[in-house]
Coordinates of C-alpha atoms in Angstrom, one line a residue:
Chain R
X1 CA -16.7 16.0 29.3
X2 CA -16.2 14.5 25.9
X3 CA -16.5 17.0 23.1
X4 CA -18.6 14.4 21.3
X5 CA -21.8 15.4 23.0
X6 CA -25.3 15.0 21.6
X7 CA -25.6 18.2 19.7
X8 CA -22.4 17.7 17.8
X9 CA -23.1 14.1 17.1
X10 CA -26.6 15.0 15.9
X11 CA -25.3 17.6 13.4
X12 CA -22.6 15.1 12.3
X13 CA -25.0 12.3 11.6
X14 CA -27.8 14.6 10.2
X15 CA -26.0 17.6 8.7
X16 CA -28.1 20.6 7.9
X17 CA -27.5 22.6 4.7
X18 CA -25.3 20.0 3.2
X19 CA -24.9 20.2 -0.6
X20 CA -24.2 22.7 -3.3
X21 CA -26.0 25.8 -4.5
X22 CA -26.7 26.3 -8.2
X23 CA -26.8 30.0 -8.1
X24 CA -24.2 30.8 -5.5
X25 CA -22.9 34.3 -5.6
X26 CA -19.9 33.5 -3.3
X27 CA -18.0 30.3 -2.8
X28 CA -14.7 29.0 -1.5
X29 CA -12.8 25.8 -0.8
X30 CA -10.4 25.1 2.0
X31 CA -8.7 22.1 3.5
X32 CA -7.0 21.1 6.7
X33 CA -3.7 19.5 5.7
X34 CA -3.1 17.9 9.0
X35 CA -6.1 15.6 8.8
X36 CA -7.1 15.8 5.1
X37 CA -10.5 17.5 5.8
X38 CA -11.9 19.4 2.8
X39 CA -14.7 21.9 2.9
X40 CA -16.6 24.0 0.4
X41 CA -18.9 26.9 1.2
X42 CA -21.6 28.0 -1.3
X43 CA -23.5 31.2 -0.5
X44 CA -26.3 33.1 -2.1
X45 CA -26.3 36.8 -1.3
X46 CA -29.1 39.2 -2.2
X47 CA -29.4 42.8 -1.0
X48 CA -26.6 42.2 1.4
X49 CA -28.4 39.3 3.1
X50 CA -27.4 35.7 3.1
X51 CA -30.4 34.1 1.5
X52 CA -29.0 30.6 1.4
X53 CA -25.8 28.8 2.3
X54 CA -24.7 25.2 1.9
X55 CA -21.5 23.2 2.6
X56 CA -19.8 20.4 0.9
X57 CA -16.8 18.2 1.5
X58 CA -15.8 15.6 4.0
X59 CA -14.1 15.5 7.3
X60 CA -14.3 14.6 11.0
X61 CA -17.3 15.0 13.2
X62 CA -16.1 18.3 14.6
X63 CA -15.5 19.9 11.2
X64 CA -18.8 18.6 9.8
X65 CA -20.9 19.6 12.8
X66 CA -19.4 23.0 13.0
X67 CA -20.2 23.6 9.3
X68 CA -23.7 22.4 9.9
X69 CA -24.2 24.7 12.9
X70 CA -22.5 27.6 11.3
X71 CA -24.7 27.5 8.1
X72 CA -27.8 27.4 10.3
X73 CA -26.6 30.4 12.3
X74 CA -25.7 32.6 9.3
X75 CA -28.7 32.0 7.1
X76 CA -30.8 35.2 7.0
X77 CA -28.1 37.3 8.6
X78 CA -26.7 40.4 6.8
X79 CA -23.3 39.8 5.3
X80 CA -21.8 42.3 7.7
X81 CA -23.2 40.4 10.7
X82 CA -22.0 37.1 9.4
X83 CA -18.5 38.3 8.7
X84 CA -18.3 39.7 12.2
X85 CA -18.5 36.2 13.6
X86 CA -15.4 35.1 15.6
X87 CA -14.0 31.8 16.7
X88 CA -15.7 32.3 20.1
X89 CA -19.1 32.4 18.4
X90 CA -18.3 29.0 16.8
X91 CA -17.4 27.5 20.2
X92 CA -20.7 28.8 21.5
X93 CA -22.5 27.1 18.7
X94 CA -20.6 23.9 19.3
X95 CA -21.1 24.1 23.0
X96 CA -17.5 23.2 23.7
X97 CA -14.0 24.6 23.9
X98 CA -11.7 22.9 21.5
X99 CA -8.1 21.8 22.4
X100 CA -5.4 23.3 20.2
X101 CA -5.1 20.1 18.2
X102 CA -8.8 20.3 17.2
X103 CA -9.1 24.1 16.7
X104 CA -8.5 23.9 12.9
X105 CA -11.2 21.2 12.6
X106 CA -13.8 23.4 14.4
X107 CA -12.9 26.6 12.7
X108 CA -12.5 25.4 9.1
X109 CA -16.1 26.3 8.2
X110 CA -15.8 29.9 9.5
X111 CA -12.4 30.3 7.7
X112 CA -13.9 28.9 4.5
X113 CA -17.0 31.2 4.8
X114 CA -14.8 34.3 5.2
X115 CA -12.5 33.2 2.4
X116 CA -15.5 33.3 0.0
X117 CA -16.0 37.0 0.6
X118 CA -12.3 37.9 0.6
X119 CA -11.9 36.3 -2.8
X120 CA -14.9 37.9 -4.4
X121 CA -14.4 41.4 -3.1
X122 CA -10.8 41.6 -4.3
Chain S
X1 CA 14.9 -8.9 30.2
X2 CA 11.8 -10.7 29.3
X3 CA 8.6 -9.5 27.6
X4 CA 6.4 -9.4 30.6
X5 CA 5.1 -6.5 32.5
X6 CA 8.8 -6.2 33.7
X7 CA 9.7 -4.3 30.7
X8 CA 7.1 -1.6 31.4
X9 CA 8.9 -1.1 34.7
X10 CA 11.9 0.3 32.8
X11 CA 9.7 3.2 31.6
X12 CA 8.9 5.7 34.4
X13 CA 5.9 7.1 32.4
X14 CA 3.9 4.1 33.3
X15 CA 4.3 4.9 37.0
X16 CA 2.7 8.3 36.3
X17 CA 0.1 6.9 33.9
X18 CA -0.6 3.3 34.9
X19 CA -3.4 2.8 32.5
X20 CA -1.6 4.2 29.5
X21 CA -1.9 2.3 26.2
X22 CA 0.7 3.9 24.0
X23 CA 0.4 2.9 20.4
X24 CA 2.3 5.8 18.8
X25 CA 5.9 4.6 19.0
X26 CA 6.5 5.5 15.3
X27 CA 6.1 9.1 16.3
X28 CA 8.4 8.7 19.3
X29 CA 9.1 5.9 21.7
X30 CA 8.8 6.2 25.4
X31 CA 12.0 6.6 27.3
X32 CA 13.6 4.0 29.6
X33 CA 14.9 5.1 33.1
X34 CA 18.5 4.4 32.1
X35 CA 18.3 6.9 29.3
X36 CA 16.8 9.6 31.5
X37 CA 19.4 8.9 34.1
X38 CA 22.3 9.2 31.6
X39 CA 21.1 12.6 30.5
X40 CA 20.5 13.7 34.1
X41 CA 23.9 12.5 35.2
X42 CA 25.6 14.5 32.4
X43 CA 23.6 17.6 33.3
X44 CA 24.1 17.2 37.0
X45 CA 27.7 16.0 37.2
X46 CA 29.8 16.9 34.2
X47 CA 27.9 19.3 32.1
X48 CA 30.9 20.7 30.2
X49 CA 31.6 21.2 26.6
X50 CA 33.2 18.6 24.3
X51 CA 36.3 18.7 22.2
X52 CA 38.2 21.6 23.7
X53 CA 38.4 21.6 27.5
X54 CA 41.7 20.7 29.1
X55 CA 40.3 19.9 32.5
X56 CA 39.1 16.5 33.7
X57 CA 35.4 17.2 33.6
X58 CA 35.6 18.3 29.9
X59 CA 37.7 15.3 29.2
X60 CA 35.0 13.0 30.7
X61 CA 32.3 14.7 28.6
X62 CA 34.4 14.4 25.4
X63 CA 35.3 10.7 26.2
X64 CA 31.7 9.8 26.9
X65 CA 30.4 11.6 23.8
X66 CA 33.0 10.0 21.5
X67 CA 32.4 6.6 23.1
X68 CA 28.8 7.0 22.0
X69 CA 30.0 7.6 18.5
X70 CA 31.9 4.3 18.6
X71 CA 28.9 2.6 20.2
X72 CA 26.6 3.9 17.4
X73 CA 29.0 2.8 14.7
X74 CA 29.1 -0.7 16.2
X75 CA 25.3 -0.8 16.6
X76 CA 24.6 -0.1 13.0
X77 CA 27.5 -2.0 11.5
X78 CA 29.5 1.0 10.3
X79 CA 33.2 0.2 9.6
X80 CA 34.4 2.9 11.9
X81 CA 33.2 5.8 14.0
X82 CA 34.3 8.4 11.4
X83 CA 31.3 7.4 9.4
X84 CA 28.9 8.6 12.1
X85 CA 27.8 12.3 12.0
X86 CA 25.7 13.5 14.9
X87 CA 22.8 15.8 13.9
X88 CA 19.6 17.1 15.5
X89 CA 17.4 14.2 14.1
X90 CA 16.6 12.2 11.0
X91 CA 15.2 15.3 9.3
X92 CA 18.4 17.2 9.9
X93 CA 20.4 14.2 8.7
X94 CA 18.5 14.0 5.4
X95 CA 18.7 17.7 4.8
X96 CA 22.4 17.6 5.6
X97 CA 22.9 14.8 3.1
X98 CA 21.1 16.9 0.5
X99 CA 23.3 19.9 1.2
X100 CA 26.5 17.8 1.1
X101 CA 25.6 16.3 -2.3
X102 CA 24.5 19.6 -3.8
X103 CA 27.8 20.4 -5.4
X104 CA 27.7 17.0 -7.3
X105 CA 24.3 17.6 -8.9
X106 CA 24.0 19.2 -12.4
X107 CA 21.0 20.0 -14.5
X108 CA 21.7 16.9 -16.6
X109 CA 21.1 14.7 -13.6
X110 CA 18.0 13.2 -12.0
X111 CA 17.2 12.6 -8.4
X112 CA 14.9 9.7 -7.5
X113 CA 12.6 9.3 -4.5
X114 CA 9.5 7.2 -3.8
X115 CA 5.9 8.2 -3.3
X116 CA 5.7 6.6 0.2
X117 CA 8.5 8.7 1.7
X118 CA 7.9 10.8 4.8
X119 CA 8.1 14.5 3.8
X120 CA 11.6 14.6 5.4
X121 CA 12.9 12.1 2.8
X122 CA 10.9 13.7 -0.1
X123 CA 11.1 17.5 0.2
X124 CA 14.9 17.8 0.7
X125 CA 15.3 16.0 -2.6
X126 CA 12.6 17.8 -4.4
X127 CA 14.1 21.1 -3.3
X128 CA 17.6 20.0 -4.2
X129 CA 16.3 19.2 -7.7
X130 CA 14.7 22.6 -8.0
X131 CA 17.9 24.4 -6.8
X132 CA 20.2 22.5 -9.2
X133 CA 17.9 22.2 -12.2
X134 CA 18.0 18.4 -12.0
X135 CA 14.9 16.3 -12.8
X136 CA 12.9 14.9 -9.8
X137 CA 11.5 11.4 -10.2
X138 CA 9.1 9.7 -7.9
X139 CA 8.8 5.9 -7.9
X140 CA 5.3 4.4 -7.2
X141 CA 4.1 1.7 -4.8
X142 CA 3.4 -1.9 -5.8
X143 CA 0.3 -4.1 -5.1
X144 CA 1.6 -4.7 -1.5
X145 CA 1.6 -0.9 -1.1
X146 CA 5.4 -1.1 -0.6
X147 CA 8.1 0.5 -2.7
X148 CA 7.8 -0.8 -6.3
X149 CA 11.4 -2.1 -6.5
X150 CA 11.2 -2.9 -10.2
X151 CA 10.0 0.6 -11.0
X152 CA 12.6 2.1 -8.7
X153 CA 15.4 0.2 -10.6
X154 CA 13.8 0.9 -14.0
X155 CA 13.7 4.6 -13.2
X156 CA 17.4 4.6 -12.3
X157 CA 19.5 5.5 -15.4
X158 CA 23.0 6.7 -16.2
X159 CA 22.0 10.3 -15.2
X160 CA 20.7 9.3 -11.8
X161 CA 22.7 11.1 -9.1
X162 CA 20.8 10.2 -6.0
X163 CA 18.3 7.5 -5.0
X164 CA 16.4 8.1 -1.7
X165 CA 14.1 5.6 -0.1
X166 CA 13.1 4.4 3.3
X167 CA 13.9 1.1 4.9
X168 CA 10.4 1.0 6.5
X169 CA 7.5 3.3 5.6
X170 CA 6.2 5.4 8.5
X171 CA 2.6 4.7 7.3
X172 CA 2.5 1.3 5.7
X173 CA 5.1 -0.3 7.9
X174 CA 6.3 -2.5 5.0
X175 CA 9.9 -3.6 5.4
X176 CA 11.8 -2.8 2.2
X177 CA 14.7 -5.2 1.3
X178 CA 17.4 -2.6 1.5
X179 CA 20.4 -4.7 0.5
X180 CA 18.6 -6.1 -2.6
X181 CA 17.4 -2.6 -3.7
X182 CA 20.8 -1.0 -3.2
X183 CA 22.5 -3.9 -5.1
X184 CA 20.1 -3.5 -8.1
X185 CA 20.5 0.3 -8.2
X186 CA 24.3 0.0 -8.1
X187 CA 24.2 -2.6 -10.9
X188 CA 22.3 -0.2 -13.0
X189 CA 24.4 2.9 -12.1
X190 CA 27.4 2.3 -9.8
X191 CA 27.8 6.1 -9.4
X192 CA 24.3 6.7 -8.0
X193 CA 24.4 7.8 -4.3
X194 CA 21.9 5.8 -2.4
X195 CA 20.3 7.4 0.7
X196 CA 18.3 5.3 3.1
X197 CA 15.9 6.8 5.6
X198 CA 16.1 4.3 8.5
X199 CA 14.0 6.4 11.0
X200 CA 11.4 3.6 11.3
X201 CA 13.9 0.8 11.2
X202 CA 16.3 1.7 13.9
X203 CA 15.5 -0.2 17.1
X204 CA 12.9 -2.3 15.4
X205 CA 15.1 -4.6 13.3
X206 CA 18.9 -5.3 13.3
X207 CA 20.6 -2.9 11.0
X208 CA 23.9 -3.4 9.2
X209 CA 24.7 -0.4 7.0
X210 CA 27.8 -2.2 5.6
X211 CA 25.6 -5.1 4.5
X212 CA 23.1 -2.6 3.1
X213 CA 25.9 -0.9 1.2
X214 CA 24.0 2.4 1.1
X215 CA 26.0 5.6 0.9
X216 CA 24.0 7.5 3.5
X217 CA 21.7 6.2 6.2
X218 CA 19.7 8.6 8.4
X219 CA 17.8 8.1 11.7
X220 CA 16.7 9.8 14.9
X221 CA 17.6 8.7 18.4
X222 CA 14.1 9.5 19.8
X223 CA 12.4 6.7 17.8
X224 CA 14.6 4.2 19.4
X225 CA 14.4 5.0 23.1
X226 CA 16.7 8.0 23.0
X227 CA 15.9 11.6 23.6
X228 CA 14.7 14.1 21.0
X229 CA 17.1 16.5 19.4
X230 CA 19.7 13.8 18.4
X231 CA 20.1 12.1 15.0
X232 CA 22.7 10.3 13.0
X233 CA 23.8 10.5 9.5
X234 CA 25.9 7.6 8.5
X235 CA 28.0 8.2 5.4
X236 CA 30.6 6.0 3.8
X237 CA 34.1 7.1 4.7
X238 CA 35.3 7.3 1.1
X239 CA 32.4 9.5 0.1
X240 CA 32.6 11.7 3.1
X241 CA 36.3 12.3 2.5
X242 CA 35.4 14.0 -0.8
X243 CA 32.7 16.3 0.5
X244 CA 33.3 19.8 1.8
X245 CA 31.4 21.1 4.9
X246 CA 28.2 23.0 4.4
X247 CA 27.7 24.4 7.9
X248 CA 30.5 26.6 9.5
X249 CA 31.5 27.6 12.9
X250 CA 33.3 26.3 16.0
X251 CA 34.7 22.9 16.4
X252 CA 35.0 22.1 12.7
X253 CA 37.9 24.3 11.5
X254 CA 41.7 23.9 11.6
X255 CA 42.8 27.2 10.2
X256 CA 40.2 29.9 10.1
X257 CA 42.6 32.9 9.4
X258 CA 43.9 31.7 6.1
X259 CA 42.3 33.1 3.0
X260 CA 41.0 29.6 2.2
X261 CA 40.2 28.1 5.6
X262 CA 41.2 24.5 6.3
X263 CA 38.7 22.2 7.9
X264 CA 39.0 19.3 10.2
X265 CA 38.9 15.6 9.4
X266 CA 35.6 13.7 9.0
X267 CA 33.1 13.5 10.8
X268 CA 34.0 16.7 12.8
X269 CA 34.0 19.0 9.8
X270 CA 30.3 18.3 9.4
X271 CA 29.5 19.1 13.1
X272 CA 29.8 22.8 13.5
X273 CA 28.9 24.2 16.9
X274 CA 28.2 22.6 20.3
X275 CA 26.2 19.4 19.8
X276 CA 23.4 18.1 22.0
X277 CA 25.9 16.5 24.4
X278 CA 23.6 15.2 27.0
X279 CA 21.2 13.9 24.3
X280 CA 24.0 12.0 22.5
X281 CA 25.2 10.5 25.8
X282 CA 21.6 9.4 26.6
X283 CA 21.4 7.9 23.1
X284 CA 24.4 5.8 24.2
X285 CA 22.2 4.5 27.1
X286 CA 19.4 3.8 24.6
X287 CA 21.8 1.6 22.6
X288 CA 22.7 -0.3 25.7
X289 CA 19.0 -0.8 26.5
X290 CA 18.4 -2.2 23.0
X291 CA 21.5 -4.4 23.1
X292 CA 20.4 -5.8 26.5
X293 CA 17.1 -6.9 25.1
X294 CA 18.4 -7.8 21.7
X295 CA 17.1 -6.0 18.7
X296 CA 16.1 -9.4 17.1
X297 CA 13.9 -10.0 20.2
X298 CA 12.3 -6.6 19.8
X299 CA 11.6 -7.5 16.2
X300 CA 10.1 -10.8 17.1
X301 CA 7.8 -9.2 19.8
X302 CA 6.6 -6.5 17.4
X303 CA 5.9 -9.1 14.7
X304 CA 3.8 -11.1 17.1
X305 CA 1.8 -8.0 18.1
X306 CA 1.4 -6.9 14.4
X307 CA 0.1 -10.3 13.4
X308 CA -2.3 -10.3 16.4
X309 CA -3.5 -6.8 15.7
X310 CA -4.1 -7.4 12.0
X311 CA -6.2 -10.5 12.8
X312 CA -8.2 -8.7 15.6
X313 CA -8.9 -5.6 13.5
X314 CA -10.0 -7.5 10.5
X315 CA -12.1 -9.8 12.8
X316 CA -13.8 -6.9 14.4
X317 CA -14.4 -4.7 11.4
X318 CA -14.5 -7.2 8.5
X319 CA -15.1 -5.5 5.1
X320 CA -15.5 -2.0 6.6
X321 CA -11.8 -1.7 7.4
X322 CA -9.0 -1.1 5.0
X323 CA -5.7 -2.3 6.4
X324 CA -2.9 -0.7 4.4
X325 CA 0.2 -2.6 3.4
X326 CA 1.3 -6.3 3.2
X327 CA -1.1 -8.9 4.7
X328 CA 1.8 -10.9 6.0
X329 CA 3.2 -9.7 9.4
X330 CA 6.7 -11.0 8.4
X331 CA 6.9 -8.3 5.7
X332 CA 5.9 -5.5 8.1
X333 CA 7.4 -3.6 10.9
X334 CA 5.3 -2.8 14.0
X335 CA 3.2 -0.2 12.2
X336 CA -0.4 -0.6 11.1
X337 CA -2.3 2.2 9.3
X338 CA -6.0 1.7 8.6
X339 CA -9.2 3.4 7.5
X340 CA -12.7 2.3 8.7
X341 CA -15.7 3.3 6.6
X342 CA -17.7 6.0 8.2
X343 CA -15.2 6.7 11.0
X344 CA -12.9 9.7 10.5
X345 CA -9.4 9.1 11.8
X346 CA -9.4 12.3 13.8
X347 CA -12.6 11.3 15.6
X348 CA -11.1 7.8 16.3
X349 CA -7.9 9.2 17.7
X350 CA -9.6 11.8 19.8
X351 CA -12.1 9.3 21.3
X352 CA -9.3 6.8 21.9
X353 CA -7.3 9.5 23.5
X354 CA -10.2 10.2 26.0
X355 CA -9.6 6.6 27.2
X356 CA -5.8 7.0 27.4
X357 CA -5.2 5.0 24.2
X358 CA -2.6 6.9 22.1
X359 CA -2.7 6.5 18.3
X360 CA -1.9 8.9 15.5
X361 CA -4.4 10.2 12.9
X362 CA -3.9 12.2 9.7
X363 CA -1.5 12.0 6.8
X364 CA 1.6 11.2 9.0
X365 CA 3.7 13.6 7.1
X366 CA 3.2 11.5 4.0
X367 CA 0.7 13.4 1.8
X368 CA 2.0 12.0 -1.5
X369 CA 1.4 8.5 -0.3
X370 CA -2.1 9.3 0.9
X371 CA -2.9 10.7 -2.5
X372 CA -1.5 7.5 -4.1
X373 CA -3.7 5.4 -1.7
X374 CA -6.7 7.6 -2.5
X375 CA -7.2 8.3 1.2
X376 CA -7.6 11.6 2.9
X377 CA -6.2 10.3 6.2
X378 CA -5.6 7.1 8.1
X379 CA -5.3 6.0 11.8
X380 CA -2.0 4.6 12.7
X381 CA -1.0 2.1 15.4
X382 CA 2.7 1.5 16.1
X383 CA 4.3 -0.9 18.6
X384 CA 7.3 -1.2 20.8
X385 CA 8.7 -3.4 23.6
X386 CA 6.3 -2.1 26.2
X387 CA 3.2 -3.1 24.3
X388 CA 1.2 -6.3 24.9
X389 CA -1.7 -8.1 23.4
X390 CA -3.8 -6.6 26.3
X391 CA -3.1 -3.1 24.7
X392 CA -4.6 -4.4 21.4
X393 CA -7.6 -6.0 23.1
X394 CA -8.3 -2.7 24.9
X395 CA -8.0 -0.8 21.6
X396 CA -10.4 -3.1 19.8
X397 CA -12.9 -2.9 22.6
X398 CA -12.9 0.8 22.6
X399 CA -12.9 1.0 18.8
X400 CA -16.2 -1.0 18.8
X401 CA -17.7 1.5 21.3
X402 CA -16.6 4.4 19.1
X403 CA -18.2 2.9 16.1
X404 CA -21.5 3.0 18.0
X405 CA -20.9 6.7 19.0
X406 CA -20.1 8.0 15.5

C-alpha cells in the first residue's frame, strides 16, 4: 500500500494547527538536512496542560501531515503525557509504517516538539 | 554496440527488474555483466594479494592490477601510469589531495572552491583552510547557474595556493570548460595547484587530463560502470615527486627500520595497505566497456536524452517547473535537477519509486548550492547508456499523475 493514503493527503492539503502562536511558552525549530524540511513548533502551556499548539515551516507531505496529526493529538494533553509519546504513536497517527528513508520526515514533528521542552527546562 | 534495447542486455539488473526505469546514474551507474564477471573471476580464481607474492597466482593478480593502472592512465590521457593513484573513491581522492597539499599551505595563503561543489570537493578544502589558518574563498555561480569563471579567476591572486572546482556539477549538470578555466587560473598565478573533481564527468564525456592541465583530478569508478570502493586520484608526476606520503603502512615503504624511513616511488608511496584488488580489476573491465561503446557516443546519447527531457518537462509543467542550469543541452551533462511548485521532491521521488522509477531528491550533498539557488531541495534525474526516451515518457506520465495526488 502506498503511504500516501487519504488521511495523510488530507492533512497535507488541509493542515490543522498551522501557523504561529503569539504567546507561546515553549517553541523550537528543527530541520531535516537530507531533504531540506524545516519545522517550527509553538506551544502554549498553562497548569501543565498543552492549551494550544501550532506548527510552521515547509516540507514533504509526510512531515507536514505528521505535524498536523501530532498537534491535534497533543492539544489538551498534560505535558507529561505528551512528552511520553514515542515514534510508534506517530506511526499509529499516520496509519503507516515508514521506511528508514522516510523515518526522519515522519518523526521531525515529534522531535521538534520534545526539543521545545528540553531547551526551556535547561 | 548500438543504442537499442541491446545495451540493456549488458546489465543483469534489468533481468531481475524488467520494468526498472533507472534515472539515478549520477548517484551510481548500474553495472555491466563484464564488470561483475571480472570481479568474480578475481575472487574465484586468483584472489591473492598484489605487489609481494612470488608465486604465479600473485603475479597474475599484480599484473592484472597494474595493467588496470596503465589502462586508466591511457583512458584519462595521463602521461604515464605513475600519475594514477588508486583510492577508495572520489571522496577519498579529494581528501588525499588535501592531505598531500597540507604541508604547502601557510596562514598567508588562500584556498578557493566554488559554491556548486559537492560536499566532497568543498569540506576537505574548508577544513584544510581551518587547519592551516589559510583563508577559504568560495566563488559564486553565474546566470547559467554554472561556475562563474570570471569570478573564479578574479578571486585567484598571488596568495592562492589551491583552486578546486568540478568539471560537471552533480546537481546542475552544467559542463565547465576545464581547460579554459585552468589556463586562466595559471595565467593569474602559475603556482596555484588546480584540483578538478571529475566524478560526474568520467564516463560521460571524453577526458584528457593532460589537455586540462590540472594538477589533480579525482573520480570514482562506480559512477562509470565500475564497482564501489574504487577511486582514482590523478596527480602530475612532477608535483607528486615533491610530496611526502600521508598514510603509512605496508606496501609503501623501502626502509622502515631506519630512523628516518625511506618510502617507495610514486604512486606506490601513496597507497598504503592492501587495495581493493578485485574492484580495481573490475574497473579495468568498466574502461573496456566504455571504450567499446565510445565515450563520445555515450556523450551524444546523453545529450539527446537531456534535450528531450528538458523539452518534455517544460512542456508538461510550463511555468510551474524550475529547471536548474543551462537551457542548452550542449552545455549540460546528462543531469537535470528541477523543482515543481507545490510538489515536494521527497514526495515526488517516493511516489516515482512506487512505480519503479528511480530518481534522487534532496540537496544531493550540495547544501551551499541549494542556499545559493534559494531552494530547500530539488529532484534530480540523471542518464546513462541504458536509458531511452521511453524512460522519460514513463517519468512524465507518472509525474502528471503525482501532481494530481499531491
